[in-house]
PDB file of C-alpha atoms in Angstrom:
ATOM      1  CA  MET G 217      -0.069  -0.220  -0.116  1.00 65.00           C
ATOM      2  CA  SER G 218       1.522   3.663  -1.161  1.00 82.00           C
ATOM      3  CA  LEU G 219       0.741   6.879   0.947  1.00 89.00           C
ATOM      4  CA  LEU G 220       1.992   8.495  -2.419  1.00 90.00           C
ATOM      5  CA  PRO G 221      -2.837   9.153  -2.852  1.00 88.00           C
ATOM      6  CA  TYR G 222      -3.414  10.396   0.590  1.00 92.00           C
ATOM      7  CA  ALA G 223       0.298  12.729   0.912  1.00 94.00           C
ATOM      8  CA  VAL G 224      -0.882  14.152  -3.171  1.00 94.00           C
ATOM      9  CA  ALA G 225      -5.101  14.848  -1.453  1.00 94.00           C
ATOM     10  CA  ALA G 226      -3.357  16.397   2.059  1.00 96.00           C
ATOM     11  CA  TRP G 227      -1.508  18.046   0.132  1.00 96.00           C
ATOM     12  CA  LEU G 228      -4.106  19.626  -2.909  1.00 95.00           C
ATOM     13  CA  PHE G 229      -6.320  19.669   0.210  1.00 96.00           C
ATOM     14  CA  GLY G 230      -4.128  21.848   2.317  1.00 97.00           C
ATOM     15  CA  VAL G 231      -3.621  24.391  -0.782  1.00 96.00           C
ATOM     16  CA  GLY G 232      -6.713  24.612  -1.587  1.00 96.00           C
ATOM     17  CA  LEU G 233      -7.401  25.824   2.489  1.00 96.00           C
ATOM     18  CA  TYR G 234      -4.272  27.806   2.028  1.00 97.00           C
ATOM     19  CA  GLY G 235      -5.904  30.056  -1.400  1.00 95.00           C
ATOM     20  CA  ILE G 236      -9.668  30.316   0.665  1.00 94.00           C
ATOM     21  CA  ALA G 237      -7.698  31.359   3.828  1.00 94.00           C
ATOM     22  CA  THR G 238      -6.111  34.471   2.070  1.00 93.00           C
ATOM     23  CA  SER G 239      -8.257  34.941  -0.639  1.00 90.00           C
ATOM     24  CA  ARG G 240      -9.577  39.427  -2.051  1.00 90.00           C
ATOM     25  CA  ASN G 241     -12.185  37.189  -4.480  1.00 92.00           C
ATOM     26  CA  TYR G 242     -15.117  35.151  -5.005  1.00 93.00           C
ATOM     27  CA  ILE G 243     -13.898  33.912  -8.063  1.00 94.00           C
ATOM     28  CA  HIS G 244     -10.396  32.874  -6.723  1.00 94.00           C
ATOM     29  CA  LEU G 245     -11.671  31.380  -3.504  1.00 94.00           C
ATOM     30  CA  ILE G 246     -14.635  29.402  -5.833  1.00 95.00           C
ATOM     31  CA  GLY G 247     -11.890  27.475  -7.452  1.00 95.00           C
ATOM     32  CA  CYS G 248      -9.932  27.088  -4.096  1.00 95.00           C
ATOM     33  CA  LEU G 249     -12.956  24.928  -2.746  1.00 95.00           C
ATOM     34  CA  SER G 250     -13.091  23.933  -5.940  1.00 95.00           C
ATOM     35  CA  VAL G 251      -9.607  22.119  -5.381  1.00 95.00           C
ATOM     36  CA  CYS G 252     -10.002  21.260  -1.798  1.00 94.00           C
ATOM     37  CA  GLN G 253     -12.892  19.494  -2.907  1.00 93.00           C
ATOM     38  CA  SER G 254     -10.223  18.170  -5.419  1.00 92.00           C
ATOM     39  CA  ALA G 255      -9.165  15.953  -2.947  1.00 94.00           C
ATOM     40  CA  THR G 256     -11.001  13.832  -1.673  1.00 92.00           C
ATOM     41  CA  TYR G 257     -11.339  12.523  -5.574  1.00 90.00           C
ATOM     42  CA  VAL G 258      -7.846  11.450  -5.251  1.00 91.00           C
ATOM     43  CA  LEU G 259      -8.356  10.348  -1.036  1.00 91.00           C
ATOM     44  CA  LEU G 260     -11.142   7.657  -2.544  1.00 89.00           C
ATOM     45  CA  LEU G 261      -9.641   6.908  -5.777  1.00 85.00           C
ATOM     46  CA  GLY G 262      -6.819   6.128  -2.669  1.00 85.00           C
ATOM     47  CA  ILE G 263      -8.866   3.858  -1.242  1.00 85.00           C
ATOM     48  CA  GLY G 264     -10.132   1.913  -3.897  1.00 81.00           C
ATOM     49  CA  TYR G 265      -7.593   1.234  -5.431  1.00 79.00           C
ATOM     50  CA  ARG G 266      -6.067  -2.584  -5.212  1.00 78.00           C
ATOM     51  CA  PHE G 267      -3.236  -3.473  -7.255  1.00 80.00           C
ATOM     52  CA  ASP G 268      -3.404  -6.204  -9.615  1.00 80.00           C
ATOM     53  CA  ALA G 269      -7.542  -5.953  -9.834  1.00 80.00           C
ATOM     54  CA  ILE G 270      -9.760  -6.066 -12.901  1.00 78.00           C
ATOM     55  CA  ALA G 271     -13.244  -4.080 -13.137  1.00 76.00           C
ATOM     56  CA  PRO G 272     -15.415  -6.114 -11.134  1.00 75.00           C
ATOM     57  CA  ILE G 273     -17.647  -5.786 -14.920  1.00 75.00           C
ATOM     58  CA  PHE G 274     -16.155  -9.188 -16.431  1.00 69.00           C
ATOM     59  CA  TYR G 275     -17.410 -12.268 -15.961  1.00 72.00           C
ATOM     60  CA  ASP G 276     -14.612 -13.731 -18.094  1.00 76.00           C
ATOM     61  CA  HIS G 277     -12.162 -14.107 -15.600  1.00 75.00           C
ATOM     62  CA  PRO G 278     -12.483 -17.146 -12.524  1.00 76.00           C
ATOM     63  CA  PRO G 279     -13.866 -16.514  -9.073  1.00 77.00           C
ATOM     64  CA  GLY G 280     -11.494 -15.780  -6.864  1.00 76.00           C
ATOM     65  CA  THR G 281     -10.057 -12.632  -8.964  1.00 78.00           C
ATOM     66  CA  PRO G 282      -9.489  -9.407  -7.135  1.00 80.00           C
ATOM     67  CA  ALA G 283     -11.421  -6.654  -8.335  1.00 79.00           C
ATOM     68  CA  VAL G 284     -12.245  -3.315  -7.443  1.00 80.00           C
ATOM     69  CA  ASP G 285     -14.367  -1.636  -4.833  1.00 80.00           C
ATOM     70  CA  PRO G 286     -17.664   0.090  -7.588  1.00 82.00           C
ATOM     71  CA  VAL G 287     -18.848   1.571  -4.835  1.00 85.00           C
ATOM     72  CA  MET G 288     -15.618   4.189  -4.317  1.00 85.00           C
ATOM     73  CA  GLN G 289     -16.784   4.722  -8.270  1.00 84.00           C
ATOM     74  CA  ALA G 290     -19.423   5.734  -7.790  1.00 88.00           C
ATOM     75  CA  LEU G 291     -18.904   7.977  -4.713  1.00 88.00           C
ATOM     76  CA  VAL G 292     -15.827   9.472  -7.263  1.00 90.00           C
ATOM     77  CA  LEU G 293     -18.701   9.669  -9.856  1.00 92.00           C
ATOM     78  CA  THR G 294     -21.334  11.662  -7.141  1.00 93.00           C
ATOM     79  CA  ASP G 295     -18.976  13.519  -6.130  1.00 92.00           C
ATOM     80  CA  ILE G 296     -17.989  14.946  -9.099  1.00 94.00           C
ATOM     81  CA  VAL G 297     -21.045  16.325 -10.047  1.00 96.00           C
ATOM     82  CA  VAL G 298     -21.790  17.078  -6.150  1.00 95.00           C
ATOM     83  CA  GLY G 299     -18.591  19.597  -6.818  1.00 94.00           C
ATOM     84  CA  ALA G 300     -19.233  20.581 -10.496  1.00 96.00           C
ATOM     85  CA  THR G 301     -23.236  21.128  -9.215  1.00 97.00           C
ATOM     86  CA  LEU G 302     -21.933  23.530  -6.402  1.00 95.00           C
ATOM     87  CA  THR G 303     -18.982  25.301  -8.215  1.00 96.00           C
ATOM     88  CA  ALA G 304     -21.728  26.213 -10.564  1.00 97.00           C
ATOM     89  CA  LEU G 305     -24.174  27.891  -8.153  1.00 97.00           C
ATOM     90  CA  LEU G 306     -21.574  29.887  -6.536  1.00 96.00           C
ATOM     91  CA  LEU G 307     -20.409  31.341  -9.618  1.00 96.00           C
ATOM     92  CA  VAL G 308     -23.176  32.437 -11.069  1.00 96.00           C
ATOM     93  CA  LEU G 309     -23.529  33.665  -6.754  1.00 95.00           C
ATOM     94  CA  ALA G 310     -20.564  35.765  -7.329  1.00 94.00           C
ATOM     95  CA  LEU G 311     -22.338  36.733 -10.771  1.00 94.00           C
ATOM     96  CA  GLN G 312     -25.155  38.691  -8.960  1.00 93.00           C
ATOM     97  CA  VAL G 313     -23.230  39.873  -6.039  1.00 90.00           C
ATOM     98  CA  TYR G 314     -20.520  41.856  -8.285  1.00 92.00           C
ATOM     99  CA  LYS G 315     -23.772  42.657 -10.552  1.00 92.00           C
ATOM    100  CA  ARG G 316     -25.157  43.931  -7.173  1.00 88.00           C
ATOM    101  CA  THR G 317     -22.277  45.516  -5.930  1.00 87.00           C
ATOM    102  CA  GLY G 318     -19.843  45.951  -8.815  1.00 87.00           C
ATOM    103  CA  THR G 319     -16.968  43.984  -6.435  1.00 87.00           C
ATOM    104  CA  LEU G 320     -15.986  40.415  -5.800  1.00 88.00           C
ATOM    105  CA  ASP G 321     -13.520  41.834  -3.000  1.00 86.00           C
ATOM    106  CA  PRO G 322     -15.046  40.469   0.430  1.00 83.00           C
ATOM    107  CA  GLU G 323     -13.530  42.601   2.267  1.00 82.00           C
ATOM    108  CA  ARG G 324     -15.309  45.486   0.162  1.00 83.00           C
ATOM    109  CA  LEU G 325     -18.548  43.570   0.542  1.00 78.00           C
ATOM    110  CA  ARG G 326     -18.427  43.979   4.846  1.00 68.00           C
ATOM    111  CA  PRO G 327     -19.490  46.703   6.019  1.00 66.00           C
ATOM    112  CA  MET G 328     -22.656  46.392   4.377  1.00 60.00           C
ATOM    113  CA  ARG G 329     -23.394  43.299   6.973  1.00 56.00           C
ATOM    114  CA  GLY G 330     -25.893  43.612   9.417  1.00 60.00           C
ATOM    115  CA  THR G 331     -25.175  47.862   8.589  1.00 57.00           C
ATOM    116  CA  ARG G 332     -28.436  50.530   8.432  1.00 60.00           C
ATOM    117  CA  ALA G 333     -27.770  54.185   8.265  1.00 56.00           C
ATOM    118  CA  PRO G 334     -27.953  56.611  11.342  1.00 59.00           C
ATOM    119  CA  GLY G 335     -30.358  58.633  12.315  1.00 56.00           C
ATOM    120  CA  PRO G 336     -34.237  57.699  13.974  1.00 62.00           C
ATOM    121  CA  ARG G 337     -35.315  54.263  12.955  1.00 60.00           C
ATOM    122  CA  PRO G 338     -37.936  54.000  10.356  1.00 58.00           C
ATOM    123  CA  ARG G 339     -41.589  53.387  11.695  1.00 60.00           C
ATOM    124  CA  SER G 340     -43.307  48.711  10.120  1.00 57.00           C
ATOM    125  CA  THR G 341     -46.449  49.970   9.262  1.00 60.00           C
ATOM    126  CA  ASP G 342     -47.492  46.317   9.859  1.00 61.00           C
ATOM    127  CA  ARG G 343     -46.817  47.200  14.350  1.00 59.00           C
ATOM    128  CA  PRO G 344     -49.560  48.183  16.410  1.00 60.00           C
ATOM    129  CA  PRO G 345     -48.935  51.719  16.939  1.00 59.00           C
ATOM    130  CA  THR G 346     -47.637  51.741  20.947  1.00 63.00           C
ATOM    131  CA  LYS G 347     -49.980  54.599  22.589  1.00 67.00           C
ATOM    132  CA  ARG G 348     -53.831  54.075  22.168  1.00 63.00           C
ATOM    133  CA  ALA G 349     -56.238  56.313  21.018  1.00 63.00           C
ATOM    134  CA  ALA G 350     -58.618  58.163  23.710  1.00 66.00           C
ATOM    135  CA  PRO G 351     -62.339  56.186  24.468  1.00 69.00           C
ATOM    136  CA  PRO G 352     -65.002  58.747  23.138  1.00 71.00           C
ATOM    137  CA  ALA G 353     -66.065  60.837  24.984  1.00 72.00           C
ATOM    138  CA  ALA G 354     -69.076  59.202  27.174  1.00 64.00           C
ATOM    139  CA  ARG G 355     -72.715  61.097  25.944  1.00 63.00           C
ATOM    140  CA  SER G 356     -75.362  62.563  28.099  1.00 56.00           C
TER     141      SER G 356
END
């Protein structure tokens, strides 16, 4: 058993994580997230790899011949599809952020979070008024 796939997966994950931590652009951040996810492909393929094994769909080999685990291959394929979908969704969200704000820098977008203009708070129209009206005058 070789430790090379595990080392490559750890290196890919570390490079992607470093890129996420130091990114100043949402497009770069999404690319680094994809690199982190590619580390899972390498890790799953490293777990499912067997030396001198064949694909499990061949019937002309005698019983007892070692075969690779098809579950790991299915997991990698599922991981690739989920990763592509997530990347596409995040790129569309980044495009919407750019259209609305004109920037993809997370530091420039930070002041937008939870801030409001100074001054009195606007009154909400869906709340009942806090003061009750005076009761009507008694009739005589």
